[in-house]
Structures are given as structure tokens and as C-alpha cells.
Coordinates of C-alpha atoms (C1' of nucleotides) in Angstrom, one line a residue:
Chain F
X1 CA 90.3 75.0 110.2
X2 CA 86.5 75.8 110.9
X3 CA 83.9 76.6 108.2
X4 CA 83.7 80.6 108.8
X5 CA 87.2 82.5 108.2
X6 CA 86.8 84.9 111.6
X7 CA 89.3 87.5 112.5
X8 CA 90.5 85.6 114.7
X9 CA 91.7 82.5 112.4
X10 CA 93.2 85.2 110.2
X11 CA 95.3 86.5 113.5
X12 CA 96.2 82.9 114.3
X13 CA 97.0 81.8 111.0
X14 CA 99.0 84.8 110.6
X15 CA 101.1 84.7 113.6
X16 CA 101.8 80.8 113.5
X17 CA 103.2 81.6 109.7
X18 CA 105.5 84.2 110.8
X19 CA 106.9 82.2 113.3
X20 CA 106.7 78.5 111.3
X21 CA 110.5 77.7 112.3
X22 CA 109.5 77.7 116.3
X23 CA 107.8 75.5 118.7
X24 CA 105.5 77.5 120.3
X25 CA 103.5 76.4 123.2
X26 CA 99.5 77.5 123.2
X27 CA 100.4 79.7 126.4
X28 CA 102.7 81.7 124.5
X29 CA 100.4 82.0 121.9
X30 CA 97.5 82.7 123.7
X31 CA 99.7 85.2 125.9
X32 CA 100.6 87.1 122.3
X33 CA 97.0 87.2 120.6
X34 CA 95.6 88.4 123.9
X35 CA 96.4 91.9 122.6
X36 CA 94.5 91.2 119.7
X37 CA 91.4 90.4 122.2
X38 CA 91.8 86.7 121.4
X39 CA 90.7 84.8 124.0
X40 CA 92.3 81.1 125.4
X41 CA 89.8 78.9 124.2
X42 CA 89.6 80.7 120.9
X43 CA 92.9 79.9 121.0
X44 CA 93.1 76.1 121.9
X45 CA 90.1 75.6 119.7
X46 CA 91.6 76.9 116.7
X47 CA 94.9 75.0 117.3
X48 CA 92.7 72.2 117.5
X49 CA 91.1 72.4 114.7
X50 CA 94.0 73.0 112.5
X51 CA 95.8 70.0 114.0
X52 CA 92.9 68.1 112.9
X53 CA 93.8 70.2 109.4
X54 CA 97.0 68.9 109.4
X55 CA 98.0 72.5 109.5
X56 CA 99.7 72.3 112.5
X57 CA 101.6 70.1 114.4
X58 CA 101.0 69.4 118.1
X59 CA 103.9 67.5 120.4
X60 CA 105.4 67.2 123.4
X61 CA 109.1 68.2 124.5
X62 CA 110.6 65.6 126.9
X63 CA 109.0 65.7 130.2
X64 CA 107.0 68.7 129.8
X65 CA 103.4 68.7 130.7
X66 CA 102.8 71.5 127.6
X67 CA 102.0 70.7 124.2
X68 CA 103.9 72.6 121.5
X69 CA 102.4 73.6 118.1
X70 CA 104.5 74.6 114.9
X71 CA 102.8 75.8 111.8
X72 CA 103.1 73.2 108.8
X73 CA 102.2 75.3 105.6
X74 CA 104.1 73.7 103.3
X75 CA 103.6 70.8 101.4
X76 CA 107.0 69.8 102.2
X77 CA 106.9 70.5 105.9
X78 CA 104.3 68.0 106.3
X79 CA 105.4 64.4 107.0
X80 CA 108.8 65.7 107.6
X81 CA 110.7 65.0 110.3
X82 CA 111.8 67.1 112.9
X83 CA 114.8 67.8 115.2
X84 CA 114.3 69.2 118.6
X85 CA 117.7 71.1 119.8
X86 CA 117.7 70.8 124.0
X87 CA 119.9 73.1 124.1
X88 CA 118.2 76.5 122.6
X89 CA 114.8 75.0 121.7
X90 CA 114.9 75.4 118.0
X91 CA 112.8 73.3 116.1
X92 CA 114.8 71.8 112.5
X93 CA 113.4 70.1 109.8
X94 CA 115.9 67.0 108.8
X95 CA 116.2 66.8 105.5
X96 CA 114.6 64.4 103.2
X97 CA 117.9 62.8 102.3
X98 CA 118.9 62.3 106.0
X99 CA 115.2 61.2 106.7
X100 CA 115.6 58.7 104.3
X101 CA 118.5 57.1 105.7
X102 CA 117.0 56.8 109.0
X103 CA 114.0 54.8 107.7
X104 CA 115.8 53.0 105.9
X105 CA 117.9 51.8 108.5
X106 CA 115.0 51.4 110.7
X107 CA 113.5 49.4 108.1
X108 CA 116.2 47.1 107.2
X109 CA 117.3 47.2 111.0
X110 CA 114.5 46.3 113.1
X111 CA 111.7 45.6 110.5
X112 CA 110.1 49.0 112.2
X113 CA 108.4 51.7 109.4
X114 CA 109.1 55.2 111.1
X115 CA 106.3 57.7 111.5
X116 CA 107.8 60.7 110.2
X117 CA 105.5 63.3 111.3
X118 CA 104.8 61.6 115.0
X119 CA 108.5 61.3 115.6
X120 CA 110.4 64.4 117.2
X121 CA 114.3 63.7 117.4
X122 CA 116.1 65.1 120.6
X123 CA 119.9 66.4 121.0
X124 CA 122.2 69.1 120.4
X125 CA 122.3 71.7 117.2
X126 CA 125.7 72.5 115.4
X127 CA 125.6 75.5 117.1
X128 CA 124.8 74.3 120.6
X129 CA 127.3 71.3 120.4
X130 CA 130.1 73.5 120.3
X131 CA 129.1 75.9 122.9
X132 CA 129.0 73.3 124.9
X133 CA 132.5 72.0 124.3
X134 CA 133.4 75.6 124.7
X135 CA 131.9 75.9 128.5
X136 CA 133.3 72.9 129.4
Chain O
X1 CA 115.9 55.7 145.1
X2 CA 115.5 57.0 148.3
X3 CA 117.4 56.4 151.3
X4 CA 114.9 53.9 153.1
X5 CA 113.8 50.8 151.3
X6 CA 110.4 50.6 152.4
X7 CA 107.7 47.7 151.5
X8 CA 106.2 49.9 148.9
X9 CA 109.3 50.9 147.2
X10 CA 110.0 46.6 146.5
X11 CA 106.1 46.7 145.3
X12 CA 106.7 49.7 142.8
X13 CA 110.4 47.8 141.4
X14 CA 108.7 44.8 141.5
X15 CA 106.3 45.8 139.0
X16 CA 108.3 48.1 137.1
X17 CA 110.9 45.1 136.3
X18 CA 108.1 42.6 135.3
X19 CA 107.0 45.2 133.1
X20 CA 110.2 46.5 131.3
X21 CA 109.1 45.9 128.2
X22 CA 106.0 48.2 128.2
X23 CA 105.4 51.8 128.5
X24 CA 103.4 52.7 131.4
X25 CA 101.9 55.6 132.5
X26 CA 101.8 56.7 136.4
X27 CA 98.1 56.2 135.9
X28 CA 97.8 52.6 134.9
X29 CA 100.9 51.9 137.6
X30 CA 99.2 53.5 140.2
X31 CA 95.8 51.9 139.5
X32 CA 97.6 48.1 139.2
X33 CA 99.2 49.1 142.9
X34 CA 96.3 51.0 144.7
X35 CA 95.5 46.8 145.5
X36 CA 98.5 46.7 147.4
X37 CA 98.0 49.2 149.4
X38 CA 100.2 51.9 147.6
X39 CA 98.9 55.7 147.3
X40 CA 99.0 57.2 144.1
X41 CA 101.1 60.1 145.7
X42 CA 103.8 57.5 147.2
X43 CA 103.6 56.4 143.4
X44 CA 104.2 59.9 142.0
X45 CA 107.0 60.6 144.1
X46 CA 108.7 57.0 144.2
X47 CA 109.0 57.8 140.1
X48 CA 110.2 60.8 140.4
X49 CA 112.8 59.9 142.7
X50 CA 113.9 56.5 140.2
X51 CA 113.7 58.8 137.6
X52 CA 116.7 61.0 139.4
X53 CA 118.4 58.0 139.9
X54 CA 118.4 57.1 136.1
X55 CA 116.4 53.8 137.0
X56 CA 113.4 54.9 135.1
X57 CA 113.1 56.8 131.4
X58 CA 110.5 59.3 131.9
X59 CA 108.9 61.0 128.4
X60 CA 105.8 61.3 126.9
X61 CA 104.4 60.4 124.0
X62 CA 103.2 62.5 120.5
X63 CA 100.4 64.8 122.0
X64 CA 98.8 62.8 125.1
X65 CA 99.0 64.9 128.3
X66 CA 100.7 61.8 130.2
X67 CA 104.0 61.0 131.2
X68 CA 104.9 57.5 130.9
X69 CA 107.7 55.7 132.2
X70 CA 109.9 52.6 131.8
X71 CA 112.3 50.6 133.5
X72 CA 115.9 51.0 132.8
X73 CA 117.5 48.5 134.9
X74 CA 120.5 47.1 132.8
X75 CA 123.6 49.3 131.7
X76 CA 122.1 48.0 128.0
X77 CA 119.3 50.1 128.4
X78 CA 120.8 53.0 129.3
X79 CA 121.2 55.5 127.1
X80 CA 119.3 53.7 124.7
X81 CA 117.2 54.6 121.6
X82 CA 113.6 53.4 121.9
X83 CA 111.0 52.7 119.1
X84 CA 107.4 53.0 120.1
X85 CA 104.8 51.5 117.9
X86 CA 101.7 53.2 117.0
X87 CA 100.1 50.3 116.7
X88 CA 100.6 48.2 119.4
X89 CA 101.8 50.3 122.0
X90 CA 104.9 48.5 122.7
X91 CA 108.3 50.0 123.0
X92 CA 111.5 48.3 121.6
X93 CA 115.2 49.0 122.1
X94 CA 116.5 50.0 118.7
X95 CA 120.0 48.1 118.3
X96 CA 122.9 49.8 119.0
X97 CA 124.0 49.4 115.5
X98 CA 120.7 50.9 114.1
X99 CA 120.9 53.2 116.6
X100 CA 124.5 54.6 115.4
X101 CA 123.7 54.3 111.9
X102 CA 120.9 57.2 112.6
X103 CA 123.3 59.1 114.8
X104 CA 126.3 59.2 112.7
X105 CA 123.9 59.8 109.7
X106 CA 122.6 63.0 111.4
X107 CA 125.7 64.0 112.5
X108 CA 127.2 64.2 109.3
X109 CA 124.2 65.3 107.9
X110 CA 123.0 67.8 109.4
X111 CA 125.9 68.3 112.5
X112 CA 123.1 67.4 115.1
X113 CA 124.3 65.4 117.7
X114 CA 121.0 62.9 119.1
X115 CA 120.3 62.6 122.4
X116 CA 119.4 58.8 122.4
X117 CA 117.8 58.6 126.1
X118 CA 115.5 62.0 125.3
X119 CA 114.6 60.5 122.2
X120 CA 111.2 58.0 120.9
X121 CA 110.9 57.1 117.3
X122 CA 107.2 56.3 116.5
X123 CA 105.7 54.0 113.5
X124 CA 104.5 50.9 112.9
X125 CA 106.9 47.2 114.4
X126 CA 107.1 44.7 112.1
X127 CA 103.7 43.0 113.4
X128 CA 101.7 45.7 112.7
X129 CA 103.1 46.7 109.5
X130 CA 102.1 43.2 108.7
X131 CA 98.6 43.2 109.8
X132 CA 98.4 46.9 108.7
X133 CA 98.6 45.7 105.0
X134 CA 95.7 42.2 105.2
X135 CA 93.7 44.7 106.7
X136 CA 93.8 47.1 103.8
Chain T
dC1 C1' 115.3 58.7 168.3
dT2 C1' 115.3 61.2 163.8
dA3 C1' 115.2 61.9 159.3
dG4 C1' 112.9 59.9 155.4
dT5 C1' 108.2 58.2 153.7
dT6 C1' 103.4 57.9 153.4
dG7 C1' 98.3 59.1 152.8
dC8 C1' 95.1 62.3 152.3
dA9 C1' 93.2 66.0 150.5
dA10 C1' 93.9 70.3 148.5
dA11 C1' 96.5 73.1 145.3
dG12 C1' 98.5 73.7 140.5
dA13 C1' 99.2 73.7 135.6
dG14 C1' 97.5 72.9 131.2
dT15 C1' 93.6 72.0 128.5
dT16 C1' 88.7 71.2 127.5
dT17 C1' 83.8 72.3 127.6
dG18 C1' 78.8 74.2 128.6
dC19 C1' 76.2 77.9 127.7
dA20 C1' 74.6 82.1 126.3
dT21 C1' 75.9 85.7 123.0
dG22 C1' 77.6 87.4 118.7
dG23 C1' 78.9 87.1 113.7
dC24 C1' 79.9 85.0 109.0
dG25 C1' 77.8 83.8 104.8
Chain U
dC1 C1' 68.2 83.7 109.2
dG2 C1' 70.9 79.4 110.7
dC3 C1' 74.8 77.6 112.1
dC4 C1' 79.3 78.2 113.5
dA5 C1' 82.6 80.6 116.5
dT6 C1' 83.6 83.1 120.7
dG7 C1' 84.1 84.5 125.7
dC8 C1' 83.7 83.4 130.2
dA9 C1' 84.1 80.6 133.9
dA10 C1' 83.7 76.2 135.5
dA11 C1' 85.1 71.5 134.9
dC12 C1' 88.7 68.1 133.9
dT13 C1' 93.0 65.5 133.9
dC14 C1' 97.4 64.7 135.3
dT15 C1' 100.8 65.9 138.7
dT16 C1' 102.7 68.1 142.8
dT17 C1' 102.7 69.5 147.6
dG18 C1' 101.6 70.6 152.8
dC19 C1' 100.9 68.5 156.8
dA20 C1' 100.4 65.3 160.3
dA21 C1' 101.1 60.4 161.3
dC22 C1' 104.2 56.6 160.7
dT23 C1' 108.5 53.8 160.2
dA24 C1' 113.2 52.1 158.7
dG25 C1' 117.7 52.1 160.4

DNA sequence: CTAGTTGCAAAGAGTTTGCATGGCG
DNA sequence: CGCCATGCAAACTCTTTGCAACTAG
């Protein structure tokens, strides 16, 4: 983050921790700390700065013009990479083991290294794939 | 499409097949065909209208604010899982055989299902991984 | 002819930035 | 104190849209 810890930063940091297993986009956020008399650019400059940190992680969900930001506190969390259900918007980390596989095969495959962190996988949850073959 | 097939539609398909290969954004598209005459809005909505159709794959890459497109002509490329490299910018079809390897591997995994049209992998192709290392 | 397309410019949505003020260390 | 952070509003970027003119079928 920046050099001084403000209020603020403490508010941010705090709220992206108790809500590390979501995707949150910097409206929502914003629209939460606003109450806190946080204001946007506060806001987008502190998620900047942490992205350049490392301590958050800033993507983009299919077509959508909005970025997204989800906290990264952990060692582990970072370089991991992430699953993206389309059906409730939940944000999963795969697990290393899984990971693995996938570069691996990628590797052996195609020749291609995969980018962890930069790579957001898209599809259906456990849960959402079988309410789906329950509506239909 | 639409329903008419006007001169700037064969322009905009022209250009989209001689560049299959590449990821482009509506940006550097509408900028190559502003020479022949084509407005950046005819642009914007002649994608959106492909993209309906399933003729185009429109996503957007790790945090940039842009959509980019590309052209799914053949029945190969539908549905298919693309690689983009960091490096280079270009965008490969991941085999199919890759490509299941990852999806059954997360499916058994983790019980996610992956949407392969929805999803980008991101790293380094071959080449660059290559020039990656002499540069080092 | 008539409904679909186009160009233009203006409107939108999300994000960034300039500048004066305020606050951490 | 000095520099960094903040708020506000204006600027920016990418994309969409309203409207009148145009055109493929």
C-alpha cells in the first residue's frame, strides 16, 4: 500500500479481509465504505496501490466492462489459481494439486507455461451444475 | 449477422478472417477500417451483432478496460479453449486433448465443470518462454 | 417501398487525475 | 514541518444509443 497507514487503508484493508473469498467490484466497494466517509478515488487509489502490492488481485469477468478485486493475504492465495463460477459468482481457489495438473499438461501439451495468477478459469460450481440439471 | 449484407459488413468479415489468429480489440479494428470508410459505431454494433451469432468470441483480457474479439469461423473453434501469451500477445487454440485433460482434471478435482468458450489461460508460448530465459 | 443499417455526435459507465486541503510521522 | 493521502469534480477511455439520412432486398 502507501507509505502512511490512514484510516482509511485500515477500513479498506479490513473490509477486503472479511470478504477475501468474493469478487468484489470497486463500485461495490466504494458503495460500502461510503458510510465510513470513504470517498471513490480513495477507493480506486488504494486498490491500486495494493494491486501494485500484490495484495489484491484485479480482473475482469467475461464481457464485463468492471474490474473485480479479491483480497490476496495469504501466502498461499498468491500465484494461485482461480475459478470463476458463472453461475453464482463465487470466486474458488483450485487447488495446488489440480493447478499442477493443468500446467503440466499445458506444459507438455502445447509447450505453453501458464500464468497462474493472470489466469481466471470460467464454468459451473458443484453446486451450480446440479441446479442446473435440476431446472432443466 | 444482420439481415442485410451490406458492403461494410464483407469489409468487417473480411478482416476479421485474415486475422483469426490475433486478438483484436474494437479499437485497433475500427482504426484499420476508419480507411474504408467504416464508422467506429457500424463497427461496434456489426461485433455485437457477430458476437450474438456466435461468429465472434468476445472477452477481455487480465485488467485492461477493453474488449477484444476474435473470429470463430470454423465448428473447430467453437467452443474452444484459448491460450493467450503474455508475451507476445497471440492467442492459440489449446488442443482438444489438452483442453480435456484440464477439464476432466477439474471435474474430478474439484467438481467444477469449465466453460471452455468463457475461458483464456494466460502465460508465456513456447517462443517466449524461450527468449524469456537468453534474456535472463 | 420498408425495415434494417449507417454516421454523427452526444450520452453512459467505469476509472483516473489535477489541485487545493488536510493529516501521518 | 514535509510529504503523502484525500475529496471533489472534471477529464478520460471505451462503448452504447438517438436520430435522421440512406440502402439492400
Amino acid at each position: 500500500m502507501g507509505k502512511y497507514m490512514t484510516n482509511q487503508r485500515r477500513v479498506l484493508l479490513g473490509y477486503l479481509e472479511s470478504h477475501r473469498d468474493e469478487q468484489l467490484s470497486a463500485k461495490e466497494i466504494a458503495e460500502s465504505l461510503k458510510q465510513d466517509g470513504i470517498s471513490q478515488s480513495a477507493v480506486y487509489r488504494n486498490l491500486s496501490a495494493l494491486e501494485a502490492d500484490g495484495k489484491v488481485h484485479r480482473f475482469t469477468k467475461g464481457g464485463d466492462r468492471e474490474s473485480y478485486y479479491q483480497y490476496l493475504d495469504c501466502d498461499e492465495c498468491h500465484g494461485q489459481l482461480h475459478f470463476s463460477c458463472c453461475g453464482c459468482g463465487h470466486t474458488f481457489h483450485v487447488s495446488e494439486k489440480v493447478a499442477d495438473v493443468l500446467s503440466q499438461a499445458l506444459s507438455f501439451g502445447e509447450h505453453f507455461s501458464l500464468d497462474k495468477e493472470e489466469t481466471v478459469l470460467y464454468g459451473l460450481c458443484g453446486q451450480c451444475k446440479k441446479k442446473a440439471k435440476v431446472t432443466k
